């Protein structure tokens, strides 16, 4: 999500933001509550009408509290910008007490007030008020207090929410880098059954490897059919790795903020167009990019902007920031479109290999170690040339079906169920296979897993598991059960072995 803090994205009109493909942007509750204020928002009919935006809006709760560094604030934006505004904040069970940055007036932001503001704003997704420390805080006692208080504040937010049918309230998982605390918070938040769940408190200066461990820990527990929103993430590498770890939604000011410093985000990395090397570079900002900035003039709406033009204006004219904002927002949204397409096509591992090869074309040795290790943990080896397509054929038989063969394919065995796909035919059970049986309502159901690939071997694992498709009818139709034989798929490689259940 692009971040339009005060109901506007710096440098773009709502129409230009829409043209980039954006259908969901972020506004900040705290800023809108101060100016124009709740009365004006109520009079105009909410933030959509205030900014002339006909698509979706997510509002942050307006209450990020804690401490962080100036560098982190510059990098990740509004949630951390709040910290600089609230240096004199006092956190109590009631809420956040602070002095207005405009006139020094004492103010109190409570869960009820935050939700009331967001109800008036009319955003499509609203966030709970949370108490959070940056992950690098050494104060374990305060971290636990913040985590437990965030759960209590969520209960107050739910009770105060006036529009649950039209505004989706997301909870925020806290707990710093303590994985046990994160698991505890995930369990508590899931019990509240909010429409979506955010993983908060990250991008605050922690090591990337620690970030990945926290995201992976949370996504292993969170419901698959609810959005998982990792707050404050915007670097392209972070986005694609986080998706592999199981995250769905992200926001960050970095793409727009870095545009104002003359930086273009491209598949080959970030180009600092203030550099003198671009003074006579008459290529588009990025070859092949379909944004209005890069499109040739002979294509509808194309501006045909060159790197040389941006370089000429970057130091002294706002037009350069405007053009690069168009490009950077389009790049980020197009990246996520390509991510979605790769996931749907079951080609995400191959997409990741291409992404990192484009970003680090000189050598794989340049790949960030944290990304390599995080992706290896979910079955994607960036350093391997092998693109093996794994196949499992699952033989299932019971007294009513004489035998059916099911096929499942994936390039990453750890990320796909072993028993999905279409019926390939009624055949005799293969000779070389791993079998398992389970009893369902007195009927023994047997399933066999077969790997038809020289690069894959199978070895026995726990017994098969039977799961009724429709428990109510399972007694009458035992064949309605889905039976999965457990096996370990091992890719044979001279240097690396992937194993997944």
C-alpha positions in Angstrom: 0.0 0.0 0.0 1.3 3.5 -0.8 1.2 5.7 2.2 -1.0 8.9 1.8 -0.5 10.0 5.4 -2.8 13.1 5.4 -5.2 11.9 2.8 -2.8 12.7 0.0 0.2 11.0 -1.6 2.9 13.6 -1.8 3.4 14.6 -5.4 0.4 12.8 -7.0 -3.2 13.6 -7.6 -5.8 10.9 -6.7 -6.2 10.3 -10.5 -2.5 9.8 -11.0 -2.4 7.4 -8.0 -5.3 5.5 -9.5 -3.4 5.3 -12.9 -0.5 3.5 -11.2 -2.9 0.6 -10.5 -3.4 1.4 -6.8 -6.6 0.2 -5.2 -5.7 0.4 -1.6 -3.7 3.2 0.2 -3.0 4.1 3.8 -4.1 7.2 5.7 -3.0 8.0 9.2 -5.7 8.4 11.9 -3.6 10.6 14.2 -2.9 13.2 11.5 -6.4 13.3 10.1 -7.8 13.5 13.7 -5.7 16.7 14.3 -6.3 18.2 10.8 -8.9 18.6 9.4 -10.3 17.0 12.5 -13.2 14.7 13.3 -15.9 17.3 12.9 -14.8 18.2 9.3 -14.4 14.6 8.4 -18.0 13.9 9.6 -19.3 16.9 7.7 -17.6 15.9 4.4 -18.6 12.3 4.7 -15.2 10.7 5.5 -11.8 10.4 4.0 -12.9 8.9 0.6 -14.8 12.1 -0.2 -12.2 14.4 1.4 -9.5 13.2 -1.0 -11.7 12.2 -4.0 -10.6 8.6 -3.7 -13.0 5.9 -5.0 -11.1 2.9 -3.9 -10.0 1.4 -0.6 -8.4 3.0 2.4 -6.6 1.5 5.4 -6.1 3.7 8.4 -3.4 3.1 11.0 -4.6 3.5 14.6 -2.6 6.7 15.1 -0.9 5.4 18.2 2.4 3.9 17.5 4.3 4.5 20.7 7.9 3.7 21.8 11.4 4.7 20.9 13.4 4.3 17.7 16.2 6.0 15.8 16.0 8.9 13.4 17.4 6.7 10.6 14.6 4.2 11.1 12.0 7.0 11.0 13.4 8.3 7.8 13.4 4.9 6.3 10.0 3.5 7.3 7.8 6.5 7.9 4.6 7.3 9.6 4.4 4.7 12.4 7.9 5.7 13.4 7.2 9.4 12.7 4.7 9.2 15.5 7.5 8.4 17.9 9.3 11.7 17.1 6.0 13.6 17.6 5.3 11.8 20.8 8.6 12.0 22.6 6.8 13.2 25.8 4.2 10.4 25.5 3.1 8.6 28.6 1.6 5.2 28.2 -1.0 4.0 30.7 -3.7 1.4 30.7 -6.2 4.1 29.7 -4.3 5.1 26.6 -1.5 7.4 25.2 -1.1 10.7 26.9 0.9 13.3 24.9 1.2 17.0 24.0 -0.1 18.2 20.7 2.8 19.0 18.3 0.8 21.9 17.0 0.0 23.9 20.1 1.2 21.8 23.1 -2.3 21.0 24.3 -2.5 17.8 26.5 -4.2 15.0 24.5 -5.3 11.4 25.3 -5.6 8.8 22.6 -7.6 5.8 23.9 -8.7 2.6 22.0 -12.2 4.0 22.0 -11.1 7.4 20.6 -8.9 5.7 17.9 -11.8 3.5 16.7 -14.2 6.4 16.9 -12.0 8.5 14.6 -11.6 5.6 12.2 -15.3 5.1 12.1 -15.7 8.7 11.2 -12.9 8.5 8.6 -14.8 5.6 7.0 -11.7 3.6 6.0 -12.3 0.1 4.7 -9.7 -1.4 7.0 -9.1 0.0 10.4 -6.3 -1.0 12.9 -6.5 -1.5 16.6 -4.7 0.8 18.9 -1.6 -1.1 20.1 1.2 -0.6 22.6 4.5 -1.5 21.0 8.2 -1.2 21.6 10.8 -1.5 18.8 12.1 -5.0 18.5 15.6 -4.1 19.6 14.4 -3.0 23.1 16.2 -5.0 25.8 13.4 -4.5 28.3 11.7 -7.9 28.3 9.3 -6.9 31.1 8.1 -3.9 29.2 7.8 -5.9 26.0 5.5 -8.4 27.7 3.5 -5.5 29.2 3.1 -4.0 25.7 2.0 -7.3 24.2 -0.6 -8.1 26.9 -1.9 -4.5 26.9 -2.3 -4.7 23.1 -4.6 -7.7 23.6 -6.6 -5.9 26.2 -6.8 -2.8 24.0 -8.1 -5.0 21.1 -11.0 -6.0 23.3 -11.8 -2.4 23.9 -11.5 -1.6 20.2 -13.9 -4.4 19.3 -16.4 -3.2 21.9 -16.2 0.4 20.5 -16.4 -0.5 16.8 -19.7 0.9 15.4 -19.4 -0.4 11.8 -18.2 -4.0 11.9 -20.2 -4.8 8.7 -18.6 -2.1 6.6 -15.1 -1.6 8.2 -12.7 -4.5 8.8 -10.9 -4.2 12.1 -7.4 -5.8 12.1 -5.7 -6.8 15.3 -1.9 -6.4 15.6 0.4 -9.2 16.9 3.2 -7.9 19.2 6.0 -9.5 21.2 9.3 -8.2 19.8 11.8 -10.8 18.8 10.7 -13.2 21.5 9.1 -16.1 19.5 7.3 -17.6 22.4 5.8 -14.2 23.2 4.8 -13.8 19.5 3.1 -17.3 19.6 1.3 -16.4 22.8 0.0 -13.1 21.2 -1.0 -14.9 18.0 -3.1 -17.3 20.0 -4.8 -14.5 21.9 -5.4 -12.4 18.8 -6.8 -15.3 16.8 -9.3 -16.0 19.6 -10.8 -12.6 18.9 -11.6 -13.6 15.3 -10.9 -10.2 13.6 -11.2 -10.1 9.8 -7.5 -9.7 9.3 -4.3 -9.9 11.4 -1.2 -7.6 11.3 2.3 -8.5 12.5 3.5 -5.3 14.1 6.5 -3.8 15.8 9.0 -4.9 13.0 11.2 -2.8 10.7 12.5 -1.0 13.7 16.2 -1.8 13.3 16.3 -5.5 14.0 18.5 -7.8 11.9 16.8 -9.1 8.7 17.4 -12.7 9.9 15.5 -11.9 13.1 12.7 -10.2 11.1 12.3 -13.3 9.0 12.2 -15.6 12.0 9.4 -13.5 13.6 7.3 -13.4 10.4 7.7 -17.1 9.8 6.8 -17.9 13.4 3.6 -15.9 13.2 2.5 -17.0 9.7 2.8 -20.7 10.8 0.1 -20.0 13.3 -2.2 -17.5 11.6 -5.3 -18.6 9.7 -4.6 -19.1 6.0 -7.8 -17.5 4.8 -7.4 -14.2 6.6 -5.0 -11.4 5.4 -1.6 -11.3 7.1 -0.4 -7.7 7.1 3.3 -7.0 8.0 3.4 -3.3 8.8 6.1 -0.9 7.6 7.7 -3.1 4.9 8.7 -1.7 1.5 12.1 -2.8 0.2 11.5 -5.1 -2.8 13.7 -7.9 -1.4 11.8 -7.7 1.9 8.5 -7.9 0.1 9.2 -11.0 -2.0 10.8 -12.9 0.9 8.0 -12.0 3.2 5.5 -13.4 0.7 7.4 -16.6 0.6 7.2 -16.7 4.4 3.4 -16.4 4.2 2.6 -12.7 4.4 0.0 -10.9 2.2 -0.1 -7.2 2.8 2.5 -4.4 3.3 2.8 -0.6 3.5 5.8 1.7 3.5 6.6 5.3 2.7 10.0 4.4 1.3 9.1 4.2 -2.4 7.7 7.8 -2.3 10.2 9.2 0.1 13.2 7.9 -1.8 11.7 9.4 -5.0 12.0 12.8 -3.4 15.8 12.2 -3.1 16.1 11.4 -6.9 16.0 7.6 -6.6 14.2 5.3 -9.0 13.3 1.8 -7.9 13.9 -0.7 -10.7 14.3 -4.4 -11.3 18.1 -3.9 -11.3 18.0 -2.0 -8.0 17.8 1.6 -7.0 19.2 4.2 -9.4 20.3 7.5 -7.9 19.5 9.8 -10.9 21.3 12.7 -9.2 24.5 11.0 -10.1 26.4 12.8 -12.9 26.6 9.5 -14.9 23.0 10.1 -15.9 23.4 13.6 -17.3 23.5 12.3 -20.9 21.5 9.1 -20.4 18.5 9.4 -22.7 17.0 6.0 -21.9 13.7 5.8 -20.0 13.9 5.6 -16.2 13.5 1.9 -16.7 13.3 0.1 -20.0 10.1 -1.8 -20.5 8.3 -0.1 -17.6 4.6 0.6 -18.4 4.2 3.6 -16.0 3.2 7.0 -17.4 6.7 8.3 -16.6 8.5 5.6 -18.7 6.0 4.9 -21.5 6.9 6.4 -24.8 5.0 9.5 -25.9 3.4 7.6 -28.8 1.6 5.4 -26.3 -1.6 6.7 -24.6 -0.7 8.9 -21.7 3.0 8.2 -22.0 5.5 11.0 -21.0 8.6 9.5 -22.4 10.7 10.9 -19.5 14.5 10.2 -19.8 17.0 9.7 -17.0 18.8 12.8 -18.2 15.7 14.9 -17.8 15.2 13.6 -14.2 18.9 14.3 -13.5 18.6 17.8 -14.8 15.6 18.6 -12.5 16.3 16.4 -9.4 18.3 19.0 -7.5 16.1 22.0 -8.0 12.7 21.2 -9.4 9.8 19.3 -7.8 8.8 17.8 -11.2 11.6 15.2 -10.7 10.1 14.0 -7.4 6.7 13.9 -9.0 7.8 11.8 -12.0 9.8 9.4 -9.8 6.9 9.0 -7.4 4.7 7.9 -10.3 7.4 5.4 -11.4 8.2 4.0 -7.9 4.6 3.5 -6.9 3.9 1.8 -10.2 7.0 -0.4 -9.8 6.0 -1.6 -6.3 2.4 -2.3 -7.3 3.5 -4.1 -10.5 6.0 -6.1 -8.5 3.2 -7.4 -6.3 1.0 -8.1 -9.3 3.8 -10.3 -10.7 4.2 -12.0 -7.3 0.4 -12.8 -7.3 0.6 -14.2 -10.8 3.6 -16.4 -9.9 1.9 -17.7 -6.8 -1.3 -18.6 -8.7 0.6 -20.3 -11.4 2.6 -22.3 -8.8 5.8 -20.7 -10.1 6.9 -18.6 -7.2 10.3 -20.4 -6.6 11.2 -19.7 -10.2 10.0 -16.1 -9.9 12.3 -15.6 -6.8 15.3 -16.9 -8.7 14.7 -14.5 -11.5 14.0 -11.6 -9.1 17.3 -12.0 -7.3 19.3 -12.7 -10.5 18.0 -9.4 -12.0 18.7 -7.5 -8.8 22.3 -9.0 -8.4 23.4 -9.8 -11.9 27.1 -9.9 -11.3 27.3 -12.8 -8.9 25.1 -15.0 -6.6 27.7 -14.3 -4.0 26.1 -10.8 -3.7 22.7 -12.2 -2.7 21.9 -11.2 0.9 22.6 -14.1 3.2 19.5 -13.4 5.3 17.3 -13.8 2.1 19.1 -17.0 1.0 18.7 -18.6 4.4 15.0 -17.5 4.8 14.1 -18.9 1.4 16.0 -22.1 1.9 13.9 -22.6 5.0 10.7 -22.7 2.8 12.2 -24.9 0.2 13.7 -22.4 -2.3 17.4 -22.6 -2.9 18.6 -19.4 -4.7 22.1 -20.8 -5.1 21.0 -24.0 -6.9 20.7 -24.4 -10.7 18.2 -27.2 -10.3 14.6 -26.5 -11.3 13.2 -29.9 -10.6 9.5 -30.3 -11.0 8.4 -32.6 -8.2 5.6 -35.0 -8.9 3.8 -37.2 -6.5 1.2 -39.8 -7.6 -1.1 -40.8 -4.7 -2.8 -44.1 -5.0 -6.0 -44.4 -3.0 -8.2 -47.5 -2.6 -11.1 -48.6 -0.4 -14.0 -51.0 -0.8 -16.0 -48.6 -3.0 -13.2 -47.3 -5.3 -11.0 -49.9 -6.8 -8.2 -47.5 -7.1 -7.7 -43.9 -8.1 -4.5 -42.1 -8.9 -4.1 -38.4 -7.8 -1.3 -36.2 -9.0 0.3 -33.2 -7.3 3.0 -31.0 -8.8 5.1 -28.3 -7.3 8.6 -26.9 -7.6 8.9 -26.5 -3.9 7.7 -29.6 -2.0 7.5 -27.9 1.3 4.9 -25.3 0.1 2.3 -27.5 -1.5 0.0 -30.3 -0.1 0.9 -33.7 -1.3 -2.6 -34.7 -2.3 -4.1 -32.1 -4.5 -5.0 -31.9 -8.2 -7.1 -34.0 -10.6 -7.8 -37.8 -10.9 -5.2 -39.1 -13.3 -7.0 -42.5 -13.9 -7.9 -45.9 -12.4 -4.7 -47.9 -12.5 -3.0 -50.7 -10.7 -1.0 -49.7 -7.7 2.6 -48.9 -8.6 5.2 -51.3 -7.4 7.8 -48.9 -6.0 6.0 -46.7 -3.5 5.5 -45.6 0.1 2.1 -46.7 1.5 0.1 -45.9 4.5 -3.3 -46.9 5.8 -6.0 -45.4 8.1 -9.3 -46.6 9.3 -12.4 -44.4 8.7 -15.7 -45.6 10.2 -14.5 -49.2 10.1 -13.2 -49.1 6.5 -9.5 -49.4 5.9 -8.3 -46.8 3.4 -4.9 -47.2 1.9 -3.0 -44.5 0.0 0.4 -44.8 -1.8 2.8 -42.0 -2.6 5.0 -42.4 -5.7 7.6 -40.0 -7.0 8.1 -40.3 -10.7 11.4 -38.4 -11.0 15.0 -39.6 -10.8 15.8 -36.5 -8.7 13.4 -37.4 -6.0 13.4 -40.4 -3.6 10.8 -41.3 -1.0 11.1 -42.9 2.4 8.4 -43.9 4.9 7.2 -41.3 7.4 4.2 -41.5 9.9 1.1 -43.5 8.9 -1.5 -42.1 6.5 -4.1 -39.7 7.9 -7.8 -39.8 6.9 -9.7 -36.5 6.9 -13.5 -36.7 6.0 -14.5 -34.2 3.4 -18.0 -34.1 4.9 -18.0 -35.6 8.4 -21.8 -35.8 8.4 -21.9 -38.1 5.5 -18.6 -40.0 6.1 -20.4 -42.9 7.8 -22.5 -43.5 4.7 -19.8 -42.8 2.1 -16.3 -43.7 3.5 -14.9 -43.0 0.0 -15.7 -39.3 0.6 -12.6 -39.1 2.8 -9.4 -37.4 1.7 -6.5 -39.7 2.7 -3.0 -38.4 2.7 0.0 -40.7 2.9 2.9 -39.1 4.7 6.3 -39.4 3.1 9.5 -37.5 2.9 10.5 -36.1 -0.5 14.3 -35.7 -0.8 15.9 -34.0 -3.7 19.2 -35.7 -4.6 22.0 -33.1 -5.0 25.7 -33.3 -4.5 25.7 -30.3 -2.2 22.2 -29.9 -0.8 19.3 -31.9 0.4 15.7 -30.6 0.7 13.3 -32.6 2.9 9.7 -31.8 3.4 6.7 -33.7 4.8 
